[in-house]
Amino acid sequence: DSNMMAYLTMMAPRLMELRRVLKPTGSLYLHCDPTASHYLKMLLDMVFGAENFVTEIVWRRQNAKGLAFTRFASNHDTILMYGKTNERIWNPQYKPHNKSYVDNFYKYIETETGRRYILADLTNPNKDRPNLTYEFLGVTRVWRWTKDRMQKAYEKGLIVQTKPGAVPRLKRYLDEQKGTPVDNIWDDILPISAQAKERLGYPTQKPLALLERIIQASSNPGDVVLDPFCGCGTAVVAAQKLGRQWIGIDITHLAIGLVKRRLEDAFGDSLQFQVIGEPTTLEEAASLAAQDKYQFQWWALGLVGARPAEGKKGADRGIDGRLYFHDDASGKTKQVILSVKGGHVNVPQVRDLIGVVEREKAQMGVFITLEEPTKPMRAEAAQAGFYHSEVWNRDYPRIQILTIAELLEGKGIDMPPMRQVSQTFKRAKKENPKDGEQMGLIEG
């Protein structure tokens, strides 16, 4: 249909650019819905060459899509994997053995240690090996190892003869095995449930474990990972956690703001990364506001660590963003309502914010404006009084007006310490990166 053609038309030049910047040792993973996978595979065959197709990964979702009484329920997404050359990096991945396999094969348990093991074959399938043909524990065979190595293993208790005359066998412990090799059917990584701690509220958020498996399989520490549609930043968080360098690209300031906040929450202030494409001057902010008021809103909210309050454009009911804090023993969440204006501002808009704060039973309101506010606007805000925090024993202006110029200079909201418990986007889990801190780059 026309929507699919538009999507493929958009993807084609981007895939060509991705192939251009991909190293000979690199791989491309493209996640898609099964309704698009066959179109994208043809496109990828043309861009990368059919000979560089590696595999089609089926990521099984536990929650089936669709009604099973009208058709077989759709229960998977597709990940297409391509290389640029046959030099691509490959690190095999493993998952724990399932219980039935362990119970059926690792039947023996050491009394002293409790370790499970199997008795593996020590004979050599190649019968024409005179140097490995000898008698051991009364049995002559063509063995896999030299006699000296066999003797040392026997002295360590690793070789077992179940009865005199029986062929000696090797103890192979379960805890020394890497596990079951991961194949191209991934049914051990669950999608993020609505109640999961990992969930941030971003609609297309992928599980961190999914991106960690991909990054570990096709890169090494210090390599660069590129996510050109980084969304809420799962790939860059996984890359940072695994000691890779990374570049994340997205076209919305909503996504860029979320990635920045997620990285700060997960890795702290010590993480160094550069953001390219965000306004850094008042003139650039004005240009963004003129181009797209919603992008301007999302960017401005990001300056104070807030997130959009509503999911639909034009349905904000006077609320562009929210912040939350706790400042008493009750544990009750308290909120700050934010209103962002990129055009002409006036006193009625401040009065509107005061009304929204009262309607929402919020503690404070913040009016963010590109244009300099008038004296009557500031007077109207001052008349709203103060919010008193018992914990901090101080008053905070109930309605505050902040200009974009002030925010760019580093001024922030005068409020009790913030706690992100937003229902739109939640605080990311703290992560511990491997192999030290890596440099990152976010492009908007």
Tab-separated table of C-alpha atoms in Angstrom:
chain	number	residue	atom	x	y	z
A	1	ASP	CA	0.000	0.000	0.000
A	2	SER	CA	0.986	3.672	-0.130
A	3	ASN	CA	2.091	3.749	3.526
A	4	MET	CA	4.446	0.810	2.987
A	5	MET	CA	5.863	2.396	-0.171
A	6	ALA	CA	6.453	5.646	1.691
A	7	TYR	CA	8.225	3.745	4.473
A	8	LEU	CA	10.459	1.834	2.032
A	9	THR	CA	11.210	5.041	0.149
A	10	MET	CA	12.292	6.609	3.432
A	11	MET	CA	14.392	3.589	4.439
A	12	ALA	CA	16.253	3.025	1.160
A	13	PRO	CA	18.647	6.022	1.273
A	14	ARG	CA	19.164	5.547	5.002
A	15	LEU	CA	20.181	1.922	4.535
A	16	MET	CA	22.599	2.955	1.815
A	17	GLU	CA	24.197	5.464	4.178
A	18	LEU	CA	24.332	2.872	6.960
A	19	ARG	CA	26.157	0.470	4.663
A	20	ARG	CA	28.563	3.253	3.694
A	21	VAL	CA	29.576	4.018	7.302
A	22	LEU	CA	29.584	0.395	8.467
A	23	LYS	CA	33.055	-1.067	9.040
A	24	PRO	CA	34.010	-4.278	7.189
A	25	THR	CA	33.825	-6.020	10.579
A	26	GLY	CA	30.407	-4.583	11.397
A	27	SER	CA	26.878	-5.966	11.235
A	28	LEU	CA	23.460	-4.392	10.748
A	29	TYR	CA	20.403	-5.513	12.718
A	30	LEU	CA	17.016	-4.266	11.529
A	31	HIS	CA	14.018	-4.870	13.788
A	32	CYS	CA	10.634	-4.881	12.063
A	33	ASP	CA	7.114	-6.226	12.068
A	34	PRO	CA	6.494	-9.444	10.068
A	35	THR	CA	4.207	-7.484	7.739
A	36	ALA	CA	7.224	-5.478	6.541
A	37	SER	CA	10.061	-7.993	6.840
A	38	HIS	CA	9.801	-9.460	3.328
A	39	TYR	CA	9.825	-5.997	1.710
A	40	LEU	CA	12.784	-4.922	3.827
A	41	LYS	CA	14.705	-8.119	3.082
A	42	MET	CA	14.456	-7.444	-0.652
A	43	LEU	CA	15.634	-3.885	-0.051
A	44	LEU	CA	18.507	-5.053	2.142
A	45	ASP	CA	19.521	-7.682	-0.434
A	46	MET	CA	19.862	-4.896	-2.988
A	47	VAL	CA	21.796	-2.563	-0.660
A	48	PHE	CA	24.070	-5.072	1.116
A	49	GLY	CA	24.034	-7.904	-1.420
A	50	ALA	CA	22.099	-11.131	-0.916
A	51	GLU	CA	25.375	-12.909	-0.160
A	52	ASN	CA	25.761	-10.742	2.964
A	53	PHE	CA	22.465	-11.831	4.479
A	54	VAL	CA	23.354	-13.583	7.745
A	55	THR	CA	20.109	-14.682	9.362
A	56	GLU	CA	16.529	-13.819	10.157
A	57	ILE	CA	15.954	-13.766	13.905
A	58	VAL	CA	12.473	-14.535	15.189
A	59	TRP	CA	11.918	-12.711	18.478
A	60	ARG	CA	8.980	-14.462	20.100
A	61	ARG	CA	6.693	-12.255	22.129
A	62	GLN	CA	4.844	-13.859	25.014
A	63	ASN	CA	1.784	-11.705	24.483
A	64	ALA	CA	0.222	-12.671	21.148
A	65	LYS	CA	-1.196	-9.991	18.856
A	66	GLY	CA	-4.587	-10.599	17.278
A	67	LEU	CA	-7.539	-12.843	17.937
A	68	ALA	CA	-6.797	-16.549	17.778
A	69	PHE	CA	-10.351	-17.436	16.723
A	70	THR	CA	-10.004	-15.564	13.404
A	71	ARG	CA	-6.453	-16.704	12.516
A	72	PHE	CA	-3.240	-17.992	14.067
A	73	ALA	CA	-2.222	-15.339	16.567
A	74	SER	CA	0.785	-13.210	15.578
A	75	ASN	CA	3.363	-13.687	18.282
A	76	HIS	CA	6.760	-12.542	16.998
A	77	ASP	CA	8.798	-9.705	15.551
A	78	THR	CA	11.589	-10.086	13.003
A	79	ILE	CA	15.216	-8.963	13.223
A	80	LEU	CA	17.116	-9.100	9.928
A	81	MET	CA	20.901	-9.411	10.252
A	82	TYR	CA	23.329	-8.444	7.482
A	83	GLY	CA	27.089	-8.112	7.328
A	84	LYS	CA	29.140	-5.875	5.075
A	85	THR	CA	31.836	-8.494	4.422
A	86	ASN	CA	32.700	-11.982	5.637
A	87	GLU	CA	35.098	-10.360	8.110
A	88	ARG	CA	32.268	-9.401	10.465
A	89	ILE	CA	32.861	-9.848	14.189
A	90	TRP	CA	31.054	-12.805	15.719
A	91	ASN	CA	30.987	-13.732	19.404
A	92	PRO	CA	28.744	-16.778	19.999
A	93	GLN	CA	26.108	-16.227	22.665
A	94	TYR	CA	24.803	-18.797	25.116
A	95	LYS	CA	21.782	-19.140	27.356
A	96	PRO	CA	21.354	-21.399	30.408
A	97	HIS	CA	20.431	-25.020	29.760
A	98	ASN	CA	16.763	-25.720	30.360
A	99	LYS	CA	15.779	-27.873	33.341
A	100	SER	CA	14.658	-30.895	31.334
A	101	TYR	CA	18.015	-31.018	29.507
A	102	VAL	CA	19.929	-30.810	32.779
A	103	ASP	CA	17.786	-33.471	34.434
A	104	ASN	CA	18.048	-35.855	31.465
A	105	PHE	CA	21.739	-35.487	30.621
A	106	TYR	CA	23.546	-34.292	33.751
A	107	LYS	CA	22.280	-37.170	35.875
A	108	TYR	CA	25.303	-37.585	38.109
A	109	ILE	CA	25.845	-35.427	41.197
A	110	GLU	CA	29.052	-35.402	43.224
A	111	THR	CA	28.319	-36.194	46.852
A	112	GLU	CA	31.119	-33.992	48.172
A	113	THR	CA	30.443	-30.862	46.093
A	114	GLY	CA	26.905	-31.221	44.768
A	115	ARG	CA	28.185	-30.494	41.243
A	116	ARG	CA	26.293	-32.073	38.350
A	117	TYR	CA	28.192	-33.845	35.586
A	118	ILE	CA	27.931	-36.219	32.653
A	119	LEU	CA	30.331	-38.993	31.673
A	120	ALA	CA	31.721	-38.025	28.271
A	121	ASP	CA	33.415	-40.244	25.674
A	122	LEU	CA	37.226	-40.246	25.738
A	123	THR	CA	37.767	-42.420	22.668
A	124	ASN	CA	38.977	-40.958	19.375
A	125	PRO	CA	36.722	-41.270	16.304
A	126	ASN	CA	39.869	-41.335	14.149
A	127	LYS	CA	41.072	-44.917	14.472
A	128	ASP	CA	44.325	-44.413	12.547
A	129	ARG	CA	46.256	-42.719	15.383
A	130	PRO	CA	49.082	-45.069	16.539
A	131	ASN	CA	50.492	-42.397	18.859
A	132	LEU	CA	47.170	-42.278	20.733
A	133	THR	CA	46.634	-46.038	20.875
A	134	TYR	CA	47.550	-47.455	24.260
A	135	GLU	CA	46.240	-49.329	27.280
A	136	PHE	CA	44.695	-47.314	30.116
A	137	LEU	CA	43.083	-48.819	33.221
A	138	GLY	CA	43.136	-52.194	31.528
A	139	VAL	CA	41.399	-50.993	28.349
A	140	THR	CA	43.136	-50.498	24.995
A	141	ARG	CA	41.591	-47.927	22.683
A	142	VAL	CA	42.480	-45.029	20.401
A	143	TRP	CA	42.102	-42.172	22.879
A	144	ARG	CA	41.506	-38.453	22.386
A	145	TRP	CA	44.387	-37.483	24.669
A	146	THR	CA	47.984	-38.564	25.205
A	147	LYS	CA	48.640	-41.077	27.977
A	148	ASP	CA	50.352	-38.452	30.105
A	149	ARG	CA	47.350	-36.137	29.901
A	150	MET	CA	44.998	-39.032	30.673
A	151	GLN	CA	47.015	-39.951	33.756
A	152	LYS	CA	47.006	-36.386	35.084
A	153	ALA	CA	43.237	-36.108	34.571
A	154	TYR	CA	42.754	-39.433	36.357
A	155	GLU	CA	44.830	-38.264	39.317
A	156	LYS	CA	42.632	-35.172	39.568
A	157	GLY	CA	39.536	-37.364	39.765
A	158	LEU	CA	38.232	-36.316	36.363
A	159	ILE	CA	38.269	-39.797	34.782
A	160	VAL	CA	35.816	-42.429	35.979
A	161	GLN	CA	35.768	-46.196	35.401
A	162	THR	CA	32.374	-47.486	36.508
A	163	LYS	CA	33.618	-51.070	36.885
A	164	PRO	CA	36.785	-53.046	36.040
A	165	GLY	CA	37.126	-53.465	32.293
A	166	ALA	CA	34.666	-50.679	31.512
A	167	VAL	CA	35.832	-47.951	29.134
A	168	PRO	CA	37.035	-44.953	31.215
A	169	ARG	CA	34.974	-41.786	30.747
A	170	LEU	CA	35.494	-38.099	31.460
A	171	LYS	CA	33.595	-36.094	34.077
A	172	ARG	CA	32.183	-33.022	32.330
A	173	TYR	CA	30.700	-30.617	34.858
A	174	LEU	CA	27.559	-28.597	34.160
A	175	ASP	CA	28.951	-25.443	35.765
A	176	GLU	CA	31.926	-25.467	33.375
A	177	GLN	CA	29.751	-25.409	30.253
A	178	LYS	CA	28.837	-22.164	28.507
A	179	GLY	CA	25.219	-23.175	28.111
A	180	THR	CA	23.001	-23.739	25.087
A	181	PRO	CA	24.145	-21.799	21.988
A	182	VAL	CA	21.643	-19.107	21.052
A	183	ASP	CA	20.021	-19.834	17.683
A	184	ASN	CA	17.805	-17.582	15.560
A	185	ILE	CA	14.634	-18.273	17.555
A	186	TRP	CA	14.692	-15.950	20.567
A	187	ASP	CA	12.014	-16.941	23.030
A	188	ASP	CA	13.921	-16.231	26.245
A	189	ILE	CA	13.749	-12.412	26.158
A	190	LEU	CA	10.350	-11.114	27.165
A	191	PRO	CA	8.860	-7.843	25.920
A	192	ILE	CA	8.605	-5.135	28.565
A	193	SER	CA	5.367	-5.485	30.510
A	194	ALA	CA	3.363	-2.508	31.708
A	195	GLN	CA	4.482	-3.210	35.288
A	196	ALA	CA	8.171	-3.820	34.551
A	197	LYS	CA	10.696	-1.628	36.389
A	198	GLU	CA	12.544	-1.237	33.106
A	199	ARG	CA	9.565	0.398	31.374
A	200	LEU	CA	9.954	4.136	30.826
A	201	GLY	CA	6.659	4.691	29.003
A	202	TYR	CA	8.112	5.062	25.483
A	203	PRO	CA	5.830	3.222	23.006
A	204	THR	CA	8.522	1.348	21.033
A	205	GLN	CA	10.891	0.622	23.936
A	206	LYS	CA	12.848	-2.619	23.520
A	207	PRO	CA	14.149	-4.788	26.394
A	208	LEU	CA	17.705	-3.993	27.409
A	209	ALA	CA	18.552	-7.724	27.252
A	210	LEU	CA	17.645	-7.785	23.549
A	211	LEU	CA	20.119	-5.045	22.658
A	212	GLU	CA	22.777	-6.432	24.978
A	213	ARG	CA	22.684	-9.784	23.167
A	214	ILE	CA	22.992	-8.098	19.766
A	215	ILE	CA	25.843	-5.814	20.852
A	216	GLN	CA	27.777	-8.590	22.584
A	217	ALA	CA	27.427	-10.892	19.575
A	218	SER	CA	28.619	-8.447	16.919
A	219	SER	CA	31.065	-6.084	18.613
A	220	ASN	CA	33.936	-6.006	21.082
A	221	PRO	CA	34.660	-3.579	23.947
A	222	GLY	CA	35.765	-0.219	22.559
A	223	ASP	CA	33.915	-0.664	19.242
A	224	VAL	CA	31.376	1.925	18.085
A	225	VAL	CA	27.659	1.127	18.093
A	226	LEU	CA	25.350	3.290	15.945
A	227	ASP	CA	21.581	3.455	16.485
A	228	PRO	CA	20.117	5.767	13.823
A	229	PHE	CA	16.570	5.548	15.266
A	230	CYS	CA	17.461	5.633	18.947
A	231	GLY	CA	14.019	6.430	20.408
A	232	CYS	CA	14.294	6.126	24.189
A	233	GLY	CA	17.961	5.075	23.974
A	234	THR	CA	17.970	1.384	24.878
A	235	ALA	CA	20.765	0.621	22.396
A	236	VAL	CA	23.025	3.416	23.643
A	237	VAL	CA	22.429	2.428	27.276
A	238	ALA	CA	23.305	-1.187	26.419
A	239	ALA	CA	26.417	-0.022	24.536
A	240	GLN	CA	27.547	2.158	27.433
A	241	LYS	CA	26.922	-0.633	29.922
A	242	LEU	CA	28.989	-3.073	27.828
A	243	GLY	CA	31.974	-0.753	27.366
A	244	ARG	CA	31.325	0.260	23.764
A	245	GLN	CA	31.450	3.715	22.257
A	246	TRP	CA	28.171	4.820	20.703
A	247	ILE	CA	26.262	7.257	18.522
A	248	GLY	CA	22.492	7.694	18.841
A	249	ILE	CA	20.400	9.639	16.316
A	250	ASP	CA	16.769	10.738	16.459
A	251	ILE	CA	14.752	13.498	14.797
A	252	THR	CA	12.550	14.469	17.778
A	253	HIS	CA	13.585	16.532	20.767
A	254	LEU	CA	11.236	14.380	22.821
A	255	ALA	CA	13.483	11.370	22.179
A	256	ILE	CA	16.746	13.288	22.586
A	257	GLY	CA	15.612	14.706	25.929
A	258	LEU	CA	14.568	11.267	27.123
A	259	VAL	CA	17.885	9.676	26.110
A	260	LYS	CA	19.840	12.381	27.948
A	261	ARG	CA	17.808	11.929	31.111
A	262	ARG	CA	17.998	8.134	30.876
A	263	LEU	CA	21.787	8.202	30.538
A	264	GLU	CA	22.107	10.580	33.480
A	265	ASP	CA	19.838	8.404	35.628
A	266	ALA	CA	21.606	5.181	34.628
A	267	PHE	CA	25.254	6.266	34.785
A	268	GLY	CA	25.392	9.501	36.766
A	269	ASP	CA	27.098	12.801	36.103
A	270	SER	CA	30.490	11.208	35.357
A	271	LEU	CA	29.319	10.005	31.938
A	272	GLN	CA	30.592	12.191	29.112
A	273	PHE	CA	28.595	12.603	25.914
A	274	GLN	CA	28.025	15.317	23.354
A	275	VAL	CA	24.668	16.434	21.948
A	276	ILE	CA	24.616	17.805	18.396
A	277	GLY	CA	21.568	19.500	16.871
A	278	GLU	CA	19.917	21.037	19.934
A	279	PRO	CA	19.479	24.812	20.197
A	280	THR	CA	22.278	26.401	22.187
A	281	THR	CA	21.385	30.063	21.594
A	282	LEU	CA	18.243	32.170	21.819
A	283	GLU	CA	18.267	32.613	18.042
A	284	GLU	CA	18.355	28.844	17.461
A	285	ALA	CA	15.541	28.373	20.003
A	286	ALA	CA	13.428	30.969	18.171
A	287	SER	CA	14.082	29.197	14.877
A	288	LEU	CA	12.936	25.877	16.361
A	289	ALA	CA	9.789	27.489	17.781
A	290	ALA	CA	8.955	28.944	14.357
A	291	GLN	CA	9.497	25.577	12.638
A	292	ASP	CA	7.598	23.299	15.019
A	293	LYS	CA	5.972	24.384	18.271
A	294	TYR	CA	5.770	20.839	19.641
A	295	GLN	CA	9.460	20.160	19.046
A	296	PHE	CA	10.144	23.478	20.780
A	297	GLN	CA	7.969	22.450	23.730
A	298	TRP	CA	9.715	19.079	24.060
A	299	TRP	CA	13.145	20.693	23.902
A	300	ALA	CA	12.242	23.388	26.447
A	301	LEU	CA	10.802	20.822	28.865
A	302	GLY	CA	14.027	18.869	28.540
A	303	LEU	CA	15.966	21.900	29.802
A	304	VAL	CA	14.313	21.490	33.213
A	305	GLY	CA	14.172	17.688	33.199
A	306	ALA	CA	10.419	17.513	32.555
A	307	ARG	CA	8.479	15.316	30.158
A	308	PRO	CA	5.387	16.036	28.064
A	309	ALA	CA	2.275	15.486	30.141
A	310	GLU	CA	-0.018	14.191	27.416
A	311	GLY	CA	0.443	11.758	24.580
A	312	LYS	CA	-1.671	13.551	21.980
A	313	LYS	CA	-0.858	16.867	20.375
A	314	GLY	CA	-3.443	19.548	21.015
A	315	ALA	CA	-5.048	17.737	23.967
A	316	ASP	CA	-2.914	19.063	26.822
A	317	ARG	CA	-5.703	20.895	28.736
A	318	GLY	CA	-3.280	23.711	29.514
A	319	ILE	CA	-0.493	21.338	30.652
A	320	ASP	CA	2.644	20.987	28.581
A	321	GLY	CA	4.695	19.097	31.152
A	322	ARG	CA	4.900	17.917	34.742
A	323	LEU	CA	7.556	17.474	37.396
A	324	TYR	CA	7.144	15.639	40.697
A	325	PHE	CA	8.651	15.822	44.154
A	326	HIS	CA	8.198	14.406	47.670
A	327	ASP	CA	8.857	16.679	50.630
A	328	ASP	CA	7.041	15.239	53.626
A	329	ALA	CA	6.742	12.014	55.582
A	330	SER	CA	3.379	11.113	54.044
A	331	GLY	CA	5.044	9.887	50.867
A	332	LYS	CA	2.425	11.719	48.824
A	333	THR	CA	3.606	12.769	45.391
A	334	LYS	CA	3.429	16.503	44.732
A	335	GLN	CA	3.602	18.080	41.327
A	336	VAL	CA	4.690	21.087	39.324
A	337	ILE	CA	2.685	22.019	36.209
A	338	LEU	CA	4.631	23.489	33.272
A	339	SER	CA	3.385	25.665	30.436
A	340	VAL	CA	5.676	26.448	27.480
A	341	LYS	CA	5.146	29.368	25.085
A	342	GLY	CA	7.206	30.027	21.970
A	343	GLY	CA	5.234	33.008	20.707
A	344	HIS	CA	3.645	36.175	22.086
A	345	VAL	CA	2.866	36.029	25.810
A	346	ASN	CA	0.469	38.013	27.999
A	347	VAL	CA	-1.124	38.225	31.446
A	348	PRO	CA	-4.154	35.977	30.635
A	349	GLN	CA	-1.770	33.103	29.904
A	350	VAL	CA	-0.300	33.405	33.412
A	351	ARG	CA	-3.829	33.478	34.853
A	352	ASP	CA	-4.615	30.346	32.829
A	353	LEU	CA	-1.636	28.568	34.391
A	354	ILE	CA	-2.786	29.588	37.879
A	355	GLY	CA	-6.217	28.121	37.082
A	356	VAL	CA	-4.683	24.847	35.842
A	357	VAL	CA	-2.544	24.554	39.006
A	358	GLU	CA	-5.685	24.986	41.123
A	359	ARG	CA	-7.696	22.542	38.997
A	360	GLU	CA	-4.985	19.876	39.178
A	361	LYS	CA	-4.409	20.527	42.893
A	362	ALA	CA	-0.738	21.003	42.067
A	363	GLN	CA	1.680	22.697	44.429
A	364	MET	CA	3.449	24.892	41.878
A	365	GLY	CA	3.363	26.098	38.277
A	366	VAL	CA	6.141	27.193	35.906
A	367	PHE	CA	5.641	29.384	32.844
A	368	ILE	CA	8.481	28.952	30.315
A	369	THR	CA	8.620	31.612	27.618
A	370	LEU	CA	10.814	32.425	24.649
A	371	GLU	CA	9.689	36.060	24.721
A	372	GLU	CA	10.550	38.330	27.647
A	373	PRO	CA	7.596	38.530	30.048
A	374	THR	CA	5.985	41.881	30.842
A	375	LYS	CA	5.957	43.481	34.292
A	376	PRO	CA	2.192	42.816	34.659
A	377	MET	CA	2.871	39.128	33.963
A	378	ARG	CA	5.490	38.973	36.707
A	379	ALA	CA	3.180	40.861	39.052
A	380	GLU	CA	0.370	38.372	38.333
A	381	ALA	CA	2.722	35.471	39.099
A	382	ALA	CA	3.915	37.116	42.329
A	383	GLN	CA	0.313	37.546	43.540
A	384	ALA	CA	-0.139	33.751	43.482
A	385	GLY	CA	1.882	33.547	46.695
A	386	PHE	CA	4.146	30.753	47.883
A	387	TYR	CA	4.273	27.027	48.474
A	388	HIS	CA	5.769	26.240	51.884
A	389	SER	CA	7.819	23.077	52.360
A	390	GLU	CA	7.848	21.825	55.947
A	391	VAL	CA	10.785	19.512	55.269
A	392	TRP	CA	13.008	22.203	53.806
A	393	ASN	CA	11.469	24.944	55.980
A	394	ARG	CA	11.289	27.485	53.194
A	395	ASP	CA	8.897	29.098	50.776
A	396	TYR	CA	8.951	28.608	47.009
A	397	PRO	CA	7.165	30.954	44.579
A	398	ARG	CA	3.954	29.175	43.649
A	399	ILE	CA	4.017	30.495	40.073
A	400	GLN	CA	7.398	31.063	38.436
A	401	ILE	CA	8.245	32.590	35.076
A	402	LEU	CA	11.453	31.436	33.397
A	403	THR	CA	12.730	32.619	30.027
A	404	ILE	CA	14.553	30.411	27.548
A	405	ALA	CA	17.500	32.785	27.840
A	406	GLU	CA	17.650	32.163	31.599
A	407	LEU	CA	17.429	28.391	31.121
A	408	LEU	CA	20.234	28.458	28.555
A	409	GLU	CA	22.348	30.338	31.095
A	410	GLY	CA	21.801	27.550	33.631
A	411	LYS	CA	18.979	28.929	35.775
A	412	GLY	CA	16.492	26.325	36.965
A	413	ILE	CA	13.184	25.997	38.760
A	414	ASP	CA	13.163	27.019	42.436
A	415	MET	CA	11.516	23.930	43.935
A	416	PRO	CA	12.123	21.106	46.437
A	417	PRO	CA	14.491	18.374	45.194
A	418	MET	CA	12.873	16.617	42.300
A	419	ARG	CA	11.885	12.988	42.159
A	420	GLN	CA	10.934	11.663	38.736
A	421	VAL	CA	7.800	9.582	39.186
A	422	SER	CA	6.093	10.800	36.040
A	423	GLN	CA	3.491	8.531	34.543
A	424	THR	CA	4.722	9.577	31.111
A	425	PHE	CA	8.393	8.631	31.454
A	426	LYS	CA	9.932	7.062	34.552
A	427	ARG	CA	13.440	7.208	35.944
A	428	ALA	CA	15.834	4.701	34.395
A	429	LYS	CA	17.558	2.052	36.497
A	430	LYS	CA	21.114	2.749	37.641
A	431	GLU	CA	23.596	0.776	35.533
A	432	ASN	CA	27.230	-0.190	36.026
A	433	PRO	CA	29.267	0.151	32.821
A	434	LYS	CA	31.938	-2.413	31.973
A	435	ASP	CA	35.524	-1.549	31.037
A	436	GLY	CA	35.309	2.060	32.193
A	437	GLU	CA	33.424	5.041	30.865
A	438	GLN	CA	33.077	5.431	27.104
A	439	MET	CA	32.434	8.525	25.045
A	440	GLY	CA	29.052	8.936	23.415
A	441	LEU	CA	27.334	11.185	20.898
A	442	ILE	CA	23.632	12.017	20.551
A	443	GLU	CA	22.449	13.680	17.362
A	444	GLY	CA	19.094	15.386	16.980
